mmCIF file of N, CA and C in Angstrom:
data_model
loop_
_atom_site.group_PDB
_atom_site.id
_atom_site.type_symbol
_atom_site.label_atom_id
_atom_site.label_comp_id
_atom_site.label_asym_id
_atom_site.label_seq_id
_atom_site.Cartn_x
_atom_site.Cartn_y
_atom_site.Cartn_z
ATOM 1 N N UNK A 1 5.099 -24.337 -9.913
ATOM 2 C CA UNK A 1 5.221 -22.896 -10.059
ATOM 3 C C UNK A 1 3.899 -22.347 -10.601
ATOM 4 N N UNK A 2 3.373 -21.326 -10.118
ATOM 5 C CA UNK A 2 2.052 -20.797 -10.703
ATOM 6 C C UNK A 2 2.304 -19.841 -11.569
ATOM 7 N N UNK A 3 1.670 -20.222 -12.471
ATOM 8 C CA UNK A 3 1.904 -19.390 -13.859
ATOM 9 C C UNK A 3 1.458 -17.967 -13.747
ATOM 10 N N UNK A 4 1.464 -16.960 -14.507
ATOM 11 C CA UNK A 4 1.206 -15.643 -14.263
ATOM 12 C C UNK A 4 -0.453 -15.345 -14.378
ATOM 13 N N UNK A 5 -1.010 -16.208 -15.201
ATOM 14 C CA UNK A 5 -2.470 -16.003 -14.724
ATOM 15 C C UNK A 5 -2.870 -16.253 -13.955
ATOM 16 N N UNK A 6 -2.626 -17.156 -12.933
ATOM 17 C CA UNK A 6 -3.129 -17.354 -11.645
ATOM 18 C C UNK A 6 -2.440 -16.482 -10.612
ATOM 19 N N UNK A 7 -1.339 -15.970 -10.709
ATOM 20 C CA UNK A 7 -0.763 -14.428 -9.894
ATOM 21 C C UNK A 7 -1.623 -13.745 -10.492
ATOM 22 N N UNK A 8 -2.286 -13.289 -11.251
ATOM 23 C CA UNK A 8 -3.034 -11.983 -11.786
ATOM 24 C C UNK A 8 -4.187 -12.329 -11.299
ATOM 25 N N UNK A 9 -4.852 -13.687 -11.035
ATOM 26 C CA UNK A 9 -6.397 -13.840 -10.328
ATOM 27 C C UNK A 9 -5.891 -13.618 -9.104
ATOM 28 N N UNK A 10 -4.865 -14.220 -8.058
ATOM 29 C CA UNK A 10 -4.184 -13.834 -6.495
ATOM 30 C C UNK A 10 -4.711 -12.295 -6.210
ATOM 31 N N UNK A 11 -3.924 -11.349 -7.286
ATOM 32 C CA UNK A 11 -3.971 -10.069 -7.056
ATOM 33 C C UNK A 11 -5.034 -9.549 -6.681
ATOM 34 N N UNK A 12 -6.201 -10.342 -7.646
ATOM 35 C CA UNK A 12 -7.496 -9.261 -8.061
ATOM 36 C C UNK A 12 -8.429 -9.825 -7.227
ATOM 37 N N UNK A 13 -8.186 -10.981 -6.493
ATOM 38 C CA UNK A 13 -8.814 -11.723 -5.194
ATOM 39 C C UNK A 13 -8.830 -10.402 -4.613
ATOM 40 N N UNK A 14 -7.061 -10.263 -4.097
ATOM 41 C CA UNK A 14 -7.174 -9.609 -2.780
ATOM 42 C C UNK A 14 -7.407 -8.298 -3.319
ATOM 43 N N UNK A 15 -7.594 -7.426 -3.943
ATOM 44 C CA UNK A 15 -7.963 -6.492 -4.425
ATOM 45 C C UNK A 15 -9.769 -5.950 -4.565
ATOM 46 N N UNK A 16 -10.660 -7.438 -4.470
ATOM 47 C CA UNK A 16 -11.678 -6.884 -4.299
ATOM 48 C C UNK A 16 -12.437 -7.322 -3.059
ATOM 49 N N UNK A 17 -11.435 -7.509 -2.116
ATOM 50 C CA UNK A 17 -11.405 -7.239 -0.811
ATOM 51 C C UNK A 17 -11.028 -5.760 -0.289
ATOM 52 N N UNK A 18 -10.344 -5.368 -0.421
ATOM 53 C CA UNK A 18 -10.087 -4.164 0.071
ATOM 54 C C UNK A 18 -11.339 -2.900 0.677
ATOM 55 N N UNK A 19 -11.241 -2.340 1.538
ATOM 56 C CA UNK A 19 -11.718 -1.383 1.840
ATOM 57 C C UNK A 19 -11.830 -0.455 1.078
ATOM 58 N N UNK A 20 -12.835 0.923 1.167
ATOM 59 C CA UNK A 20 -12.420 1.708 0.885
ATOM 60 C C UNK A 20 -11.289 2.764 0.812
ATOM 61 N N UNK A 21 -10.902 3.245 2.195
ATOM 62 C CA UNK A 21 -9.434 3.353 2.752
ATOM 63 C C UNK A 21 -8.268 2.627 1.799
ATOM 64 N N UNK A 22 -8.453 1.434 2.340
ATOM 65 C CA UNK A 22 -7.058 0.566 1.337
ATOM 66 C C UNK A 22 -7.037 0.416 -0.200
ATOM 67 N N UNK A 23 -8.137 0.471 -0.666
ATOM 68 C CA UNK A 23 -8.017 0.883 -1.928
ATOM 69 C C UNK A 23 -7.717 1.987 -2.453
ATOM 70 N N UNK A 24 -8.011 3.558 -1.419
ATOM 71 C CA UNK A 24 -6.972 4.119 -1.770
ATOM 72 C C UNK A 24 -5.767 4.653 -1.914
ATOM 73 N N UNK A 25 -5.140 3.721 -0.925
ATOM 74 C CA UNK A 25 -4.050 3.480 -0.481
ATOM 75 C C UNK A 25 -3.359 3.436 -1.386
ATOM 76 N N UNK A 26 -3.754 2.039 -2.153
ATOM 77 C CA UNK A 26 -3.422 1.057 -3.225
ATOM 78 C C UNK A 26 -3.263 2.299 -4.525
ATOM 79 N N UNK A 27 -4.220 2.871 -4.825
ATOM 80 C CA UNK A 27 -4.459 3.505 -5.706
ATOM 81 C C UNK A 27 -3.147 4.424 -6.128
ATOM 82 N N UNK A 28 -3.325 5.249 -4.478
ATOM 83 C CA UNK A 28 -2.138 6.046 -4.498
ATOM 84 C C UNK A 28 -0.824 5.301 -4.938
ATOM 85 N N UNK A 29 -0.215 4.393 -4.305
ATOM 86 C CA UNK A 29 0.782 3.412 -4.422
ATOM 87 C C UNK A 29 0.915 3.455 -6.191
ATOM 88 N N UNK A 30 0.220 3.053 -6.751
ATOM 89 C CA UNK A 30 0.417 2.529 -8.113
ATOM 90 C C UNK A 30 0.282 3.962 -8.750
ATOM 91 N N UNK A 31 -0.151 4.836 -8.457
ATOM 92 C CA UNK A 31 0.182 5.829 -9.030
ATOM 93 C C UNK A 31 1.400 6.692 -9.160
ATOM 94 N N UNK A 32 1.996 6.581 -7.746
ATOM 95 C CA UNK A 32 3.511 6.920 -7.451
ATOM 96 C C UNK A 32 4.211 6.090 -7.919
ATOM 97 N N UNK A 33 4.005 4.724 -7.990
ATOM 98 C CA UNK A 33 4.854 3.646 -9.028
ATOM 99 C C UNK A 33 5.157 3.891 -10.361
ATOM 100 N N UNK A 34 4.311 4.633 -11.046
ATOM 101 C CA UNK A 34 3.813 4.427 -12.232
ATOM 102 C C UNK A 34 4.741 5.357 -12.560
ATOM 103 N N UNK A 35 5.213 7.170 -12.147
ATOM 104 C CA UNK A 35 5.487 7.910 -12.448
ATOM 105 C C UNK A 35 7.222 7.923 -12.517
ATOM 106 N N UNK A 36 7.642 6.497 -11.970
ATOM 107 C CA UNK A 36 8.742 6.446 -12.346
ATOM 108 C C UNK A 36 9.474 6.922 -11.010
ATOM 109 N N UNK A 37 10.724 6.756 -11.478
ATOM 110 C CA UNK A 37 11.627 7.487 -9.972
ATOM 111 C C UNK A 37 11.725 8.885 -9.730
ATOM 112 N N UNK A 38 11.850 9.523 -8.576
ATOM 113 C CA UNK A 38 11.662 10.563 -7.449
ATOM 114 C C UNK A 38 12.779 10.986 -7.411
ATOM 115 N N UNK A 39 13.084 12.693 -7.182
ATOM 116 C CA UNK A 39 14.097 12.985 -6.758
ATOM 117 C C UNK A 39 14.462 13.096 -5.288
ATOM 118 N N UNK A 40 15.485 13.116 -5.182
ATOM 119 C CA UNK A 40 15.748 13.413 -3.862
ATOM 120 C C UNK A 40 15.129 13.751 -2.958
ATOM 121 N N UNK A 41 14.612 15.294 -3.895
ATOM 122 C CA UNK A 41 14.043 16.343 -2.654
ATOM 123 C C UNK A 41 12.389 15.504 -2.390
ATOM 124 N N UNK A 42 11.907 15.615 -3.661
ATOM 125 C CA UNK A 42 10.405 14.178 -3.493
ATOM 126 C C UNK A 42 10.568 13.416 -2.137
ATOM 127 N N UNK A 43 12.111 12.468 -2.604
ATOM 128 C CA UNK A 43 11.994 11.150 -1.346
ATOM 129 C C UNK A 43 12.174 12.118 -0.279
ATOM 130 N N UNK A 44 12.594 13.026 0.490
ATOM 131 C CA UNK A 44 12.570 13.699 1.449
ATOM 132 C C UNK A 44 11.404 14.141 1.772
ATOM 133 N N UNK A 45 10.731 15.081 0.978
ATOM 134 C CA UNK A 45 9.245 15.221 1.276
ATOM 135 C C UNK A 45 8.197 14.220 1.860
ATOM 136 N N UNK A 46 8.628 13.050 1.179
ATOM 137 C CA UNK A 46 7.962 11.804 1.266
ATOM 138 C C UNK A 46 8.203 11.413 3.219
ATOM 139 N N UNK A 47 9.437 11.545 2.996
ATOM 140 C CA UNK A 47 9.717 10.677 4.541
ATOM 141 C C UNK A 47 9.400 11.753 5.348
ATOM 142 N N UNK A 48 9.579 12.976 5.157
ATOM 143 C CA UNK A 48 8.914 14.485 6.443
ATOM 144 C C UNK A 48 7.370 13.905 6.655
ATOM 145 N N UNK A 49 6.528 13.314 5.660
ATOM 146 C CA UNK A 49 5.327 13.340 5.249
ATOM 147 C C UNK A 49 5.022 12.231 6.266
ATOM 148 N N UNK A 50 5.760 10.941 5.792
ATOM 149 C CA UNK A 50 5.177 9.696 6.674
ATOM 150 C C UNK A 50 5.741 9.508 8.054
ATOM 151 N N UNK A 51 6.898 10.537 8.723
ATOM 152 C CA UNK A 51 7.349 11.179 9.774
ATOM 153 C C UNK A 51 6.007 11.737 10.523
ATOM 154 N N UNK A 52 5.420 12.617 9.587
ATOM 155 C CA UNK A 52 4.252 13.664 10.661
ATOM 156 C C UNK A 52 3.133 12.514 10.838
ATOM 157 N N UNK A 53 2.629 11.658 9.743
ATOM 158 C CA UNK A 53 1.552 10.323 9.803
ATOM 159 C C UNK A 53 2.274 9.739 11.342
ATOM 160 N N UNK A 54 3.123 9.466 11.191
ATOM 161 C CA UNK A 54 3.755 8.420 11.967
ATOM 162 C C UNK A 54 3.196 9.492 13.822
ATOM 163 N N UNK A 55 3.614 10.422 13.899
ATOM 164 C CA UNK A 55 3.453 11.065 15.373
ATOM 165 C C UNK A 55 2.092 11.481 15.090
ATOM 166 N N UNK A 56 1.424 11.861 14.693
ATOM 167 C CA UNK A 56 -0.007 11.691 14.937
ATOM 168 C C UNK A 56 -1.123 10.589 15.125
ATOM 169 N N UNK A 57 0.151 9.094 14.907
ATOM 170 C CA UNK A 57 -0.940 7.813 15.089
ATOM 171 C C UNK A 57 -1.379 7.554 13.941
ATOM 172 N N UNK A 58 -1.188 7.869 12.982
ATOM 173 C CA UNK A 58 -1.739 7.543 11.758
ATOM 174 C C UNK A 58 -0.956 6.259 10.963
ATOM 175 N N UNK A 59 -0.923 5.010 11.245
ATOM 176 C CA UNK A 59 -0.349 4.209 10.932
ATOM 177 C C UNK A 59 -0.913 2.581 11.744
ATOM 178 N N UNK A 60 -0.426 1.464 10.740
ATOM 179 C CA UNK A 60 -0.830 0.709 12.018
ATOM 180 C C UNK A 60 -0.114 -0.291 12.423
ATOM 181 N N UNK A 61 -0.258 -0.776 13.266
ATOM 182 C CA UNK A 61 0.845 -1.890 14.266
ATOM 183 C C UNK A 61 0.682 -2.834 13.611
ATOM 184 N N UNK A 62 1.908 -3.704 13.914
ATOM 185 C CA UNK A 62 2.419 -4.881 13.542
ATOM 186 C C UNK A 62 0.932 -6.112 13.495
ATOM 187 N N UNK A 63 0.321 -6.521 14.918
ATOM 188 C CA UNK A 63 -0.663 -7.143 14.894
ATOM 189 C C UNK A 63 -1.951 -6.545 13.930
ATOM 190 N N UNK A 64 -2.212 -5.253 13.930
ATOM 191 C CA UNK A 64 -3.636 -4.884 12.765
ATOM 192 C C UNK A 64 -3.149 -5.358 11.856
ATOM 193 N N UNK A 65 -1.645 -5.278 10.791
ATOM 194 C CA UNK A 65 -1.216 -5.402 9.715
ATOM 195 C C UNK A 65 -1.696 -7.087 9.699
ATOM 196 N N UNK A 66 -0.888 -7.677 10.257
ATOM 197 C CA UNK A 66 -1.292 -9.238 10.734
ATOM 198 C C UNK A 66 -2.923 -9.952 10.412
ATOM 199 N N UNK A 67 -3.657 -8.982 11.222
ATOM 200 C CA UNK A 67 -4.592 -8.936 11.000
ATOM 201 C C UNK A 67 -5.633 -8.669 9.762
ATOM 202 N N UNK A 68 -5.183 -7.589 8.991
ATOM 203 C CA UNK A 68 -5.716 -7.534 8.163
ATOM 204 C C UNK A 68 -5.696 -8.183 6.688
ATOM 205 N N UNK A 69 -3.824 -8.625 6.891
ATOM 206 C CA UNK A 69 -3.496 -9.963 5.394
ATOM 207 C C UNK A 69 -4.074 -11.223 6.002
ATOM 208 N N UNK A 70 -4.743 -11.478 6.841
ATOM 209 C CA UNK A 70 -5.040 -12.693 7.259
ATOM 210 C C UNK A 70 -6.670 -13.009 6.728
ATOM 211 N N UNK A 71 -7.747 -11.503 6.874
ATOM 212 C CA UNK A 71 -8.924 -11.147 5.689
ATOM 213 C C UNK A 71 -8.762 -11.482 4.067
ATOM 214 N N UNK A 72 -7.377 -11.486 3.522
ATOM 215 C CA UNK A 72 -7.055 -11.299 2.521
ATOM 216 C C UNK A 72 -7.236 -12.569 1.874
#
């Protein structure tokens, strides 16, 4: 079993890999984490939000995803 310091070096591996883009991805992510749970109307906003990403192409396929934890 790997102890938690070596999950905390894992993390910060793949973390200073990241792009610019994905880091602020990341950024965002842990910031919305951080603030605790969302109401309703939030998670709705949220999914209208990654709804309009989603039909404009703004997202990426199964193989890029593939692709890009495989850099990692």
């Amino acid at each position: 079993m790997e102890t938690i310091a070596a999950r905390k070096y894992a993390i910060i591996e793949k973390v200073m890999h990241l792009n610019e883009e994905e880091l602020t991805e990341l950024e965002t992510s842990l910031i919305k984490f951080s603030e605790g749970p969302i109401s309703v109307e939030q998670y709705n906003r949220e999914l209208d939000e990654a709804e309009a990403e989603m039909d404009r192409g703004a997202f990426y396929s199964q193989d890029e995803a593939e692709k890009m934890a495989k850099k990692w």
